[in-house]
Coordinates of C-alpha atoms and ligand atoms in Angstrom, one line a residue:
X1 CA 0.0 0.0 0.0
X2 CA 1.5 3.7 -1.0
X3 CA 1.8 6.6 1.7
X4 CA -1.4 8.3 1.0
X5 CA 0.7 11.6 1.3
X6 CA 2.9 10.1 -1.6
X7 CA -0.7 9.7 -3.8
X8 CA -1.4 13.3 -2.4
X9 CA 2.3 14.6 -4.1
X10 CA 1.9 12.2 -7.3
X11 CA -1.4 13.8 -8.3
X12 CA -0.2 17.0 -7.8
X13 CA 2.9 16.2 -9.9
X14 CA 1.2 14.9 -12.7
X15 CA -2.6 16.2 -12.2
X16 CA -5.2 14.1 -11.1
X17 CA -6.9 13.3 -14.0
X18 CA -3.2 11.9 -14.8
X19 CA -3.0 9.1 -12.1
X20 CA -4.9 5.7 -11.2
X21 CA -5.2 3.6 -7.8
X22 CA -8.2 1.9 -7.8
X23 CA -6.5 -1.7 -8.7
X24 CA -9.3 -2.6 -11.4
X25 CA -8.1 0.9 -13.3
X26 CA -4.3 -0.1 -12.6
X27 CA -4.7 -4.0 -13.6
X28 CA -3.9 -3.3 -17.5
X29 CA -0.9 -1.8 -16.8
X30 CA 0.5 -4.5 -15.0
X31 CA 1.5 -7.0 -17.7
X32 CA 3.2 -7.6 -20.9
X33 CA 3.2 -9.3 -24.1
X34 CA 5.2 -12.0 -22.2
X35 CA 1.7 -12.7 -20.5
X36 CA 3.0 -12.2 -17.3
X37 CA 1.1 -10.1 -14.4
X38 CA 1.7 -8.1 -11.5
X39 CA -0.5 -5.6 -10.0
X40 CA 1.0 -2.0 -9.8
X41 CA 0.1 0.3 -7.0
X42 CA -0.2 3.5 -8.7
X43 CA -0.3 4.5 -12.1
X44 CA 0.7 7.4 -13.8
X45 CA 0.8 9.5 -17.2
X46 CA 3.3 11.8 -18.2
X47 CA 2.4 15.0 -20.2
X48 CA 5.9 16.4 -20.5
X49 CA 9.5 16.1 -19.1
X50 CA 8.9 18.2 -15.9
X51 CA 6.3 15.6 -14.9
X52 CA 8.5 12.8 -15.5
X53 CA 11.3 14.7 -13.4
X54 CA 8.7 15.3 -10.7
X55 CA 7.8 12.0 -10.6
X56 CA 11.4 10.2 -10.8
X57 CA 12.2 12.5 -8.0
X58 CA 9.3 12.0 -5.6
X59 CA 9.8 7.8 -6.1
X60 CA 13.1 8.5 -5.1
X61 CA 12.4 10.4 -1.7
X62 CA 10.0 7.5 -1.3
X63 CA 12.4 4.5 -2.8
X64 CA 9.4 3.5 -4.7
X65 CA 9.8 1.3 -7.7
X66 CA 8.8 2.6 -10.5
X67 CA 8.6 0.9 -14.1
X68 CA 8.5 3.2 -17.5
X69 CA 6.2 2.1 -20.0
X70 CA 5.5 2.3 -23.7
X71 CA 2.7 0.1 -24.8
X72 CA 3.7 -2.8 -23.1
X73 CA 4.2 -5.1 -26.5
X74 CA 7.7 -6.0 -25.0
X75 CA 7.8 -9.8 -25.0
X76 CA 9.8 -10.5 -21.8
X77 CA 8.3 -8.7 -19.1
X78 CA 10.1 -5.7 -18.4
X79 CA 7.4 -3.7 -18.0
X80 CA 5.7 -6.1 -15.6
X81 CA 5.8 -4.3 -11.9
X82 CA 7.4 -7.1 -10.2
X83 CA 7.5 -5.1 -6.5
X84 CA 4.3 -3.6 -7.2
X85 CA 4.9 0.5 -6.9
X86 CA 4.5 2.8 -9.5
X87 CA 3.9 2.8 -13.5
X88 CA 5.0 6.0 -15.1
X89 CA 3.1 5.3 -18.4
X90 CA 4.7 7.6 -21.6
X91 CA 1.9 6.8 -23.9
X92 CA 0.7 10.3 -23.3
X93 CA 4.0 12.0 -24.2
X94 CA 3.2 11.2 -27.7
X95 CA 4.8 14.4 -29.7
X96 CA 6.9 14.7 -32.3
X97 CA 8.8 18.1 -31.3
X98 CA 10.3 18.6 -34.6
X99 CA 11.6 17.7 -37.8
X100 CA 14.8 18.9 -39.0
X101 CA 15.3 18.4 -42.6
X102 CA 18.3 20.1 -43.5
X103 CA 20.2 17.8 -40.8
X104 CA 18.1 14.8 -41.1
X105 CA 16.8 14.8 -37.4
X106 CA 13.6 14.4 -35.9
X107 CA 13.3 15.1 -31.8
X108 CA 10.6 13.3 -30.5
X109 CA 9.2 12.8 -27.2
X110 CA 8.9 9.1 -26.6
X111 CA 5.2 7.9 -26.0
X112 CA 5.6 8.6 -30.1
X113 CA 4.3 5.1 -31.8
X114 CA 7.4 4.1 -34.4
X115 CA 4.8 4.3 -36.9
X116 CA 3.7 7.8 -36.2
X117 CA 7.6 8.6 -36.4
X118 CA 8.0 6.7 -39.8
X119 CA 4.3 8.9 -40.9
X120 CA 6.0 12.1 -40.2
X121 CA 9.7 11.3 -41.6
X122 CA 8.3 10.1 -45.0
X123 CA 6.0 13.5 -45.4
X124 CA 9.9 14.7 -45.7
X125 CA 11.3 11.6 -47.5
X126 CA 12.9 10.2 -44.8
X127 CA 12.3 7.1 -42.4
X128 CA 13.8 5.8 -39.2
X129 CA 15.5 2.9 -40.0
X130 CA 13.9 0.6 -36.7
X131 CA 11.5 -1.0 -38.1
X132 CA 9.7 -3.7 -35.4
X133 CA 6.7 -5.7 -36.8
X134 CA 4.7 -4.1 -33.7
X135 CA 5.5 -0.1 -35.7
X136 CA 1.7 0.1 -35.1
X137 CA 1.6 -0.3 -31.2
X138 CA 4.9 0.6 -30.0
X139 CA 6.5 3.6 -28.7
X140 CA 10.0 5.0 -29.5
X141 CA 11.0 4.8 -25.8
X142 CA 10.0 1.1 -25.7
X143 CA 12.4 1.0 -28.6
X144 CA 15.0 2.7 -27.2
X145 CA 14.9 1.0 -24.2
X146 CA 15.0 -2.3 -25.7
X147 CA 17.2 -1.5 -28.7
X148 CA 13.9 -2.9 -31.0
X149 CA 14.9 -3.7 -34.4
X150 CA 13.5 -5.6 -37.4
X151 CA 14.2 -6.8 -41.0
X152 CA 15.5 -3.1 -42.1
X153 CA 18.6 -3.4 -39.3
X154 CA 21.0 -5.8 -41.5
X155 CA 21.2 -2.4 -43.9
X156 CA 20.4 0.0 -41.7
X157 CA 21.2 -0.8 -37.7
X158 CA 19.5 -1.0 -35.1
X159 CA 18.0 2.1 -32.4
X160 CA 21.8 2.3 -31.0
X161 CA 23.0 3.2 -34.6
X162 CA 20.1 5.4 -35.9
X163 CA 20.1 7.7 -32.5
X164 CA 22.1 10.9 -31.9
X165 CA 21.3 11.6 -28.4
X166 CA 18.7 11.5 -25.3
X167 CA 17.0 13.7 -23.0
X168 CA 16.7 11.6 -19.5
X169 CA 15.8 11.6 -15.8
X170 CA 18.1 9.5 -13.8
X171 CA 17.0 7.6 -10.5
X172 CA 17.8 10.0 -8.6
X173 CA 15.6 12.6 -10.4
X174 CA 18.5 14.1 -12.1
X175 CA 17.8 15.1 -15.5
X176 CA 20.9 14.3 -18.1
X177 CA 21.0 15.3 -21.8
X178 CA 23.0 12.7 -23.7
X179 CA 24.8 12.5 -27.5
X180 CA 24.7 15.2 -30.1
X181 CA 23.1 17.0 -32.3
X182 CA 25.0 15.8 -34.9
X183 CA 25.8 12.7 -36.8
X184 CA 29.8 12.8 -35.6
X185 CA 31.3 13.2 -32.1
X186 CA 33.3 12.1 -29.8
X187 CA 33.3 14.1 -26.3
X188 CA 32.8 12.2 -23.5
X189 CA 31.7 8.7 -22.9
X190 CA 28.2 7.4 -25.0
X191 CA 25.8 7.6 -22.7
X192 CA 23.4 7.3 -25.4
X193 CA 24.1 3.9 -26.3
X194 CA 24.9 2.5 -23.1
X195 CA 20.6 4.2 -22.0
X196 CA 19.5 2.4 -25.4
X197 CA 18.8 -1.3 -24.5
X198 CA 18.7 -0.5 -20.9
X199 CA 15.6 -1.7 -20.4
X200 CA 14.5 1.4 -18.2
X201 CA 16.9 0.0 -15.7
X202 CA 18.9 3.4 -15.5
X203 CA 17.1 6.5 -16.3
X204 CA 13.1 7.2 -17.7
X205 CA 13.7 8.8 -21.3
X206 CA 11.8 11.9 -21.9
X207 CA 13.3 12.9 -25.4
X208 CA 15.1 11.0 -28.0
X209 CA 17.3 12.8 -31.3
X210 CA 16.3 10.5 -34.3
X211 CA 18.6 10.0 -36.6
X212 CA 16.6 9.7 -40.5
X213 CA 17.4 8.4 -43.1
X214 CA 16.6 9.2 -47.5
X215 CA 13.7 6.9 -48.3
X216 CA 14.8 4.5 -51.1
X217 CA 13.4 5.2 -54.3
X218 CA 12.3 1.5 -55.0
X219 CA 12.4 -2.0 -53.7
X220 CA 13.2 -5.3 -55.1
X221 CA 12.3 -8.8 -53.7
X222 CA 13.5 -12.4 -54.0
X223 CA 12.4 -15.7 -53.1
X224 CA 15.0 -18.4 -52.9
X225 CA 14.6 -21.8 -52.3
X226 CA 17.6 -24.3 -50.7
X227 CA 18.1 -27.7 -50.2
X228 CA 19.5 -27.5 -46.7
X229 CA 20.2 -25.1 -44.3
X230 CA 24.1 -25.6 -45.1
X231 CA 23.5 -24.4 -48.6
X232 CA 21.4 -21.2 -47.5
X233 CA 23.4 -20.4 -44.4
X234 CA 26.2 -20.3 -47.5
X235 CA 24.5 -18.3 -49.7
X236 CA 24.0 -15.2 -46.9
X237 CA 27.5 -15.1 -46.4
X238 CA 28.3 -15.2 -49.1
X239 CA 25.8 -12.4 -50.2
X240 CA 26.7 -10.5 -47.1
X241 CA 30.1 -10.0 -48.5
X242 CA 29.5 -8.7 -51.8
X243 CA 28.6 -4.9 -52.4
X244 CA 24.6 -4.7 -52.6
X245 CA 23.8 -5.3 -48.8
X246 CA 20.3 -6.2 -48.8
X247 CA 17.4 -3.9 -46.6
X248 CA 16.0 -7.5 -45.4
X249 CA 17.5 -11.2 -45.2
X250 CA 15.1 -13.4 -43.7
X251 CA 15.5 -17.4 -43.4
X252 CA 12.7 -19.5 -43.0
X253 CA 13.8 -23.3 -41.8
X254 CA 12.1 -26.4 -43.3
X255 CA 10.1 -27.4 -40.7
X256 CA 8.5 -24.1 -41.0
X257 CA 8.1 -23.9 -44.9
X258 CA 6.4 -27.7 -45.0
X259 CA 4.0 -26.0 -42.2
X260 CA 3.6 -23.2 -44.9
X261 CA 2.8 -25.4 -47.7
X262 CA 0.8 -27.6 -45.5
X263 CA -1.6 -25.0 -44.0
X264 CA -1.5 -22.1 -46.2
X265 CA -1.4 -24.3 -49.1
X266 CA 1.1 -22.1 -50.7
X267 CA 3.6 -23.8 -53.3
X268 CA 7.0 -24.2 -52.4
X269 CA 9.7 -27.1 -54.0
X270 CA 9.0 -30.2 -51.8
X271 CA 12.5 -30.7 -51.6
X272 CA 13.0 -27.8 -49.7
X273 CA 15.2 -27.3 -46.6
X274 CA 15.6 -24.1 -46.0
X275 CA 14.2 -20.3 -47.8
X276 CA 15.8 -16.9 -48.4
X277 CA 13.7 -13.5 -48.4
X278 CA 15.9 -11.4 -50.3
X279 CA 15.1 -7.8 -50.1
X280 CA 17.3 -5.0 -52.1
X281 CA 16.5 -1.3 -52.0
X282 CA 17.9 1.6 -54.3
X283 CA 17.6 4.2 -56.6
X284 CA 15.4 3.1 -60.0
X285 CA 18.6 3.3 -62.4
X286 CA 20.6 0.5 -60.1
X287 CA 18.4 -1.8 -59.2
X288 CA 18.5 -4.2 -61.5
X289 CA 22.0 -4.6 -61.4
X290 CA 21.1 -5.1 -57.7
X291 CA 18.6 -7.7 -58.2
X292 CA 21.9 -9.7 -60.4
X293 CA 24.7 -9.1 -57.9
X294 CA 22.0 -10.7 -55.3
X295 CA 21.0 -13.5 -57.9
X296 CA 24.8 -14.3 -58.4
X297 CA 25.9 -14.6 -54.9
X298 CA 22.3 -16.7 -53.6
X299 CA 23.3 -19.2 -56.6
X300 CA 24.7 -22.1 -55.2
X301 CA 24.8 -26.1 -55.3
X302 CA 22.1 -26.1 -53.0
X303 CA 20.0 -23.1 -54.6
X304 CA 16.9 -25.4 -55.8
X305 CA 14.4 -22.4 -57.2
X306 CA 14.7 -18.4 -57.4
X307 CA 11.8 -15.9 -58.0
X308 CA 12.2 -12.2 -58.3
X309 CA 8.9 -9.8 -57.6
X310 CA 8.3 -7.7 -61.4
X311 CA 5.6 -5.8 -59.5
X312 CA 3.5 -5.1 -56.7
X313 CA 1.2 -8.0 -57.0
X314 CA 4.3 -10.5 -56.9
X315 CA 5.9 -9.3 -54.0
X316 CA 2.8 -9.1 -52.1
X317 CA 2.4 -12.5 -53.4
X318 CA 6.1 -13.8 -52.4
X319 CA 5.8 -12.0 -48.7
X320 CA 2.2 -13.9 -48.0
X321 CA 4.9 -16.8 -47.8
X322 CA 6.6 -15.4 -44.8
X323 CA 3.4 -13.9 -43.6
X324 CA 1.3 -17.6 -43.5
X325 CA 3.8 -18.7 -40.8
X326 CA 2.5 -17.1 -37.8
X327 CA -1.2 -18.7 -38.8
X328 CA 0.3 -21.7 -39.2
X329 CA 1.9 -22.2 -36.3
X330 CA -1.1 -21.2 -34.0
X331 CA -2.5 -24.3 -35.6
X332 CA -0.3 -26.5 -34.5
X333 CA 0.2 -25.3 -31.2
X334 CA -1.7 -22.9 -29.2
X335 CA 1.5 -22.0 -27.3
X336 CA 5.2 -20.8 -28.6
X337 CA 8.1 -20.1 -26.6
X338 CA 9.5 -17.5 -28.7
X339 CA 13.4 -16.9 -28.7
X340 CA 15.3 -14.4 -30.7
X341 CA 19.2 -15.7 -30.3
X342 CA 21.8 -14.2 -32.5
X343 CA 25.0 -16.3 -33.8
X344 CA 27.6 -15.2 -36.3
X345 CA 26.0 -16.1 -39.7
X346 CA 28.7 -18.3 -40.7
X347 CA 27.4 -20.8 -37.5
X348 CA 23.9 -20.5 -39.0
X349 CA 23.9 -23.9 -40.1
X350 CA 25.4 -25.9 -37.1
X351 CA 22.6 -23.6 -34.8
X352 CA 19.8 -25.4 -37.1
X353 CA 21.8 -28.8 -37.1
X354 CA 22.1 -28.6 -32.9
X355 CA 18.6 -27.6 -32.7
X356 CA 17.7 -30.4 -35.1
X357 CA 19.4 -32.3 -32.3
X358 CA 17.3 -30.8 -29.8
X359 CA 14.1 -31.3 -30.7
X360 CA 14.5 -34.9 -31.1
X361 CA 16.4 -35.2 -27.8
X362 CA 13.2 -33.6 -25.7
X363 CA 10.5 -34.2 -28.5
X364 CA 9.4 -30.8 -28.8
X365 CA 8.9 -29.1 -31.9
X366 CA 10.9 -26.6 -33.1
X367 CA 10.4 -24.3 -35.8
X368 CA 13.2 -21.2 -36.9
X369 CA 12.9 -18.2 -38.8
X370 CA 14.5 -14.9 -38.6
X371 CA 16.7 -12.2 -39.6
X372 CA 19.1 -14.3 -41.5
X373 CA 21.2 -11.2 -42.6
X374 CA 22.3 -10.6 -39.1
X375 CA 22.2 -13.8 -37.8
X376 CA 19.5 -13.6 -35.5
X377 CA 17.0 -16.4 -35.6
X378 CA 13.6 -17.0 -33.5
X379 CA 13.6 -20.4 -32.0
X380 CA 10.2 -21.2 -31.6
X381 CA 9.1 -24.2 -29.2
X382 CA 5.5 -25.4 -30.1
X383 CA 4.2 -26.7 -26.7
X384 CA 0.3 -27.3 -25.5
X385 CA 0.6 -25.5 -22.1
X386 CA -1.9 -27.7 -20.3
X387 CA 0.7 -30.7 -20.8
X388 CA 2.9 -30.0 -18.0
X389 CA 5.4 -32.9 -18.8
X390 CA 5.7 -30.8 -22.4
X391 CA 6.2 -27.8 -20.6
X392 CA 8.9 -29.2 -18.4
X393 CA 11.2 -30.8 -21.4
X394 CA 10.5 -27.1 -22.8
X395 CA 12.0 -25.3 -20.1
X396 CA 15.3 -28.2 -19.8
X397 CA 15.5 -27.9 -23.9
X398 CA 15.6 -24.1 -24.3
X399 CA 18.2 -24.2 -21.4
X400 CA 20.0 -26.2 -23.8
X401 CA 19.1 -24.0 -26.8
X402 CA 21.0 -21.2 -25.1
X403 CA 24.2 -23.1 -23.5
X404 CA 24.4 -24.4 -27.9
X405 CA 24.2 -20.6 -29.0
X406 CA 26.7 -19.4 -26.6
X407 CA 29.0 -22.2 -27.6
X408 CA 28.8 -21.2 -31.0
X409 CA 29.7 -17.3 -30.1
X410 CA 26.5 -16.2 -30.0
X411 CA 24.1 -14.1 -27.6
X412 CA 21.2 -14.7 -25.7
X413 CA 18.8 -11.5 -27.4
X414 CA 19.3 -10.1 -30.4
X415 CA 16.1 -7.4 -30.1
X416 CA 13.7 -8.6 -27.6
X417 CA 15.7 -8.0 -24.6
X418 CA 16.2 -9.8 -21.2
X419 CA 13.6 -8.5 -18.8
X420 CA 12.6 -10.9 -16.2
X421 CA 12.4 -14.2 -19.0
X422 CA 16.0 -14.5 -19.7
X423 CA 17.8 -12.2 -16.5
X424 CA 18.4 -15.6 -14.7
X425 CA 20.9 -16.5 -17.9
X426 CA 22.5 -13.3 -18.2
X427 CA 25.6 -14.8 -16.5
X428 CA 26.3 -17.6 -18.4
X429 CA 26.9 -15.2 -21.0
X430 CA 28.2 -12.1 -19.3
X431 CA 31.8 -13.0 -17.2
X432 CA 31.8 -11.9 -13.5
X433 CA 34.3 -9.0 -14.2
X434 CA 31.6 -7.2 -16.7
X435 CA 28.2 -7.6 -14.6
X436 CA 30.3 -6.3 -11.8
X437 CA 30.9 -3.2 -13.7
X438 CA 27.5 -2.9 -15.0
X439 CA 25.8 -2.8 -11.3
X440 CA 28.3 -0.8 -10.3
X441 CA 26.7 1.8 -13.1
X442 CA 23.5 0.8 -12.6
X443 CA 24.3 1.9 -8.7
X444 CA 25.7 5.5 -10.1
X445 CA 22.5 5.9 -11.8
X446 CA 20.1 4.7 -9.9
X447 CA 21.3 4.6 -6.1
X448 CA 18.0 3.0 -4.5
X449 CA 17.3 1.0 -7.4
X450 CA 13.9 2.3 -7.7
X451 CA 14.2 1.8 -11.6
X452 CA 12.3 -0.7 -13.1
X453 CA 13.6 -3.4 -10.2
X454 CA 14.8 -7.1 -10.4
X455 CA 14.8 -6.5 -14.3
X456 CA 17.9 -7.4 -16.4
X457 CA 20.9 -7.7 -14.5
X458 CA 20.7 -11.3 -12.3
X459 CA 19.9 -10.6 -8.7
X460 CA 23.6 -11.0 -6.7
X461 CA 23.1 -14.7 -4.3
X462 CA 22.9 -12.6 -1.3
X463 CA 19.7 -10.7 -3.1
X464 CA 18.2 -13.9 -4.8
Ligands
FAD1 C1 3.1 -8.5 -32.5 C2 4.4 -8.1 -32.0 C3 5.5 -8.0 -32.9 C4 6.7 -7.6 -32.4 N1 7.8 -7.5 -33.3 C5 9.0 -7.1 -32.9 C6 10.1 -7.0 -33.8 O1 9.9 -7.2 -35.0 N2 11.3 -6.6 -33.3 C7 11.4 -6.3 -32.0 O2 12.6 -5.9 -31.6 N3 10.5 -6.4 -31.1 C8 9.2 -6.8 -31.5 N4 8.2 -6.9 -30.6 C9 8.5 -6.5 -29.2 C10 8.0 -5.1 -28.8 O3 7.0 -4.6 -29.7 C11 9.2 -4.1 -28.8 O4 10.1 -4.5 -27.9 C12 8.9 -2.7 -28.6 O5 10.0 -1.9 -28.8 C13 8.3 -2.4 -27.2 O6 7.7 -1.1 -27.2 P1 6.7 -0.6 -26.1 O7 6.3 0.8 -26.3 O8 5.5 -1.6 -26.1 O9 7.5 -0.8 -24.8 P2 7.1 -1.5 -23.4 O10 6.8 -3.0 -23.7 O11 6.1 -0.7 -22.7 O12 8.5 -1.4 -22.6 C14 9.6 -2.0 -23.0 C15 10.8 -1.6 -22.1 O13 11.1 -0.3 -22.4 C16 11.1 0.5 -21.1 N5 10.6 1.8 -21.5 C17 9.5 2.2 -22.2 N6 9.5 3.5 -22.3 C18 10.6 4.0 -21.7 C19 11.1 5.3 -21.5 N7 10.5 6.4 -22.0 N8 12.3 5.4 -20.8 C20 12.9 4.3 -20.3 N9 12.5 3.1 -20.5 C21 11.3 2.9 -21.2 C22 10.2 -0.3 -20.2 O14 10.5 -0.1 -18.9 C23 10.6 -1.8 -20.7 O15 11.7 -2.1 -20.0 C24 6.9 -7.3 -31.0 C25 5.9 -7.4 -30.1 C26 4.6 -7.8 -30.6 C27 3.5 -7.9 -29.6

């Protein structure tokens, strides 16, 4: 229960139109896309940076936790109020201060929806370059603070690369102003990337510095068809090392295409082990030469089938291919556990081959896909969540899944994030040394650890 006097000061901070209690009115802001719940005592909406300063600084005279959130699409919980306290919702912060065409910036407050930034940037020819399926729902800070990517990053990077600098309040209700206005500099240390992917862990973010960039003129898509995974985990190297980098390299595994062609009833070679989605962007006058330098490197002695979109219809028709996968795998399953590991792309191919392993080893099904271009695939295990026997050869398998991808030089998250799913295997992956350093920052930033609490960083034993 919250000091009524601290209710008192929270609705005059952020006006009391601009703040819930009653736990039916707080219950929706409790949870995640991870499906996990916890009731928050308080919630609040920010209408500008003052508030949020307010806010951050009356928590900390309290040492109240208090968790930042976008739209709460994230996928493993971070927004999820594990010690109850206080959510500071953004979604009201919503403005897009101003767009800067001569220096290709756009300053946004961060409750902004990525699609309502990409809206505004194209009106000038411009997008941002983050590009999550959820555009629609989420919020820039909920980007930020995950580091949110999707197909566009293999080309165009990720929120890290694609942001010059931050406005931000601090745990201790200090407000910071990070980066440049600029797209070069080098003074101090980068805050900027070290607050993106932070998960909310070390300051609320209140304003963001986009960096845009030109729209390309026109798009061209590809279809290719493989074997086995050997043969297309070949074929993105080796079309990752010639000059056309592609705007979107997808992979689709063959487990997951036979799905396609079984429940979508969509066409593809029966023979088929593995899929490309080949994606090229550019200016009118060099695409096709694109399109061939693409077609050249994909051709191998796996390469069973390649199709190229002519028009609109076509590639509509090619990305319904990579679009009936998510329909068919409800089908088969009404539950995924939904990972989003990143290996180097040359260990592409002994990933699928170990998960192969795997699957057969705990008889779960697996099914990958994913952004082949940067290594980064989704392991999905299908599991029926009222079979707890299925669910605990899940839990021991994927605890496999992640020792394989850290043998192979991998990482644990390549956009989702850890939140509370994966904190407890943040060690196995981060050396002692390291997470040592990175409390002892989270400390300088936050010193009560009111911010967004137990998230990220495993607890130390003594805490557990
Ligand atoms: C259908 C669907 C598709 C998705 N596709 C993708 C995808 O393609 N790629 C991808 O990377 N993710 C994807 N996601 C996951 C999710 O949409 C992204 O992680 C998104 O960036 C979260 O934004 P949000 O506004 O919902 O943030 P929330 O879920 O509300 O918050 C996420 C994190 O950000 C912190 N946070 C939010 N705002 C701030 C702020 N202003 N300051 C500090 N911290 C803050 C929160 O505390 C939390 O730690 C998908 C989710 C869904 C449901």
């Amino acid at each position: 229960m919250l000091p009524s006097d601290f209710i008192n000061a929270l609705r005059q901070a952020a006006g009391a139109a601009n703040v819930l209690t009653d736990p039916a009115d707080c219950w929706p802001y409790g949870y995640d896309n991870s499906r996990r719940h916890a009731l928050p005592e308080a919630v609040a909406f920010a209408t500008d940076h003052e508030v949020v300063h307010d806010i951050v600084a009356l928590c900390y005279r309290y040492a109240l936790p208090l968790v930042a959130r976008g739209r709460g699409t994230g996928t493993t919980g971070a927004t999820v109020p594990l010690q109850g306290g206080l959510v500071l919702s953004l979604e009201r912060m919503d403005k897009i201060v101003h767009v800067d065409v001569d220096n290709r910036v756009m300053v946004v407050q961060p409750g902004a929806t990525n699609q309502a930034v990409q809206e505004a940037a194209a009106v000038h020819g411009f997008f941002w370059p983050p590009d999550p399926t959820s555009a629609a729902f989420c919020t820039v800070g909920g980007n930020l603070a995950y580091n949110s990517a999707g197909p566009r990053a293999v080309k165009y990077g990720t929120p890290r690369e694609n942001t010059l600098g931050l406005r931000a309040v601090t745990g201790s209700g200090v407000e910071i102003r990070t980066g440049v206005y600029t797209t070069k500099g080098v003074v101090g240390y980068d805050l900027t990337r070290l607050l993106i992917g932070s998960e909310g862990t070390l300051a609320v973010i209140t304003e963001a510095t986009l960096k845009l960039t030109p729209l390309p003129e026109t798009k061209r898509l590809l279809q290719a068809a493989y074997r086995d995974i050997h043969s297309a985990a070949q074929a993105v190297s080796r079309i990752m090392a010639q000059p056309v980098t592609p705007c979107a390299l997808e992979f689709i595994d063959g487990r997951a295409i036979a799905m396609i062609r079984d429940y979508a009833r969509i066409p593809l070679p029966e023979q088929a082990g593995a899929m490309l989605m080949i994606e090229v962007d550019g200016q009118h006058v060099a695409i096709d030469a694109a399109v061939d330098s693409i077609r050249a490197a994909a051709a191998n002695q796996g390469l069973l089938e390649i199709k190229a979109a002519g028009n609109d219809a076509e590639t509509a028709a090619l990305w319904a291919t990579r679009k009936a996968l998510s329909p068919a795998l409800r089908t088969i399953a009404p539950k995924k556990i939904n990972e989003d590991v990143v290996v180097p792309v040359s260990r592409m191919a002994e990933l699928i081959g170990g998960l192969d392993e795997l699957a057969q080893e705990f008889a779960i099904i697996i099914v990958n896909f994913g952004h082949a271009g940067n290594g980064n695939i989704h392991v999905n295990l299908l599991v029926n969540p009222d079979d707890p026997a299925e669910l605990q050869r899940a839990e021991r398998c994927l605890d496999r899944v992640f020792d394989l991808v850290l043998k192979l030089n991998g990482t644990l998250s390549g956009e989702h994030g850890v939140g509370i799913e994966k904190r407890d295997f943040v060690a196995r992956e981060i050396a002692t040394p390291a997470l040592e350093l990175m409390r002892g920052i989270k400390t300088l930033f936050d010193p009560k650890g009111i911010l967004n609490p137990g998230k990220m960083l495993p607890p130390l034993i003594a805490d557990s």
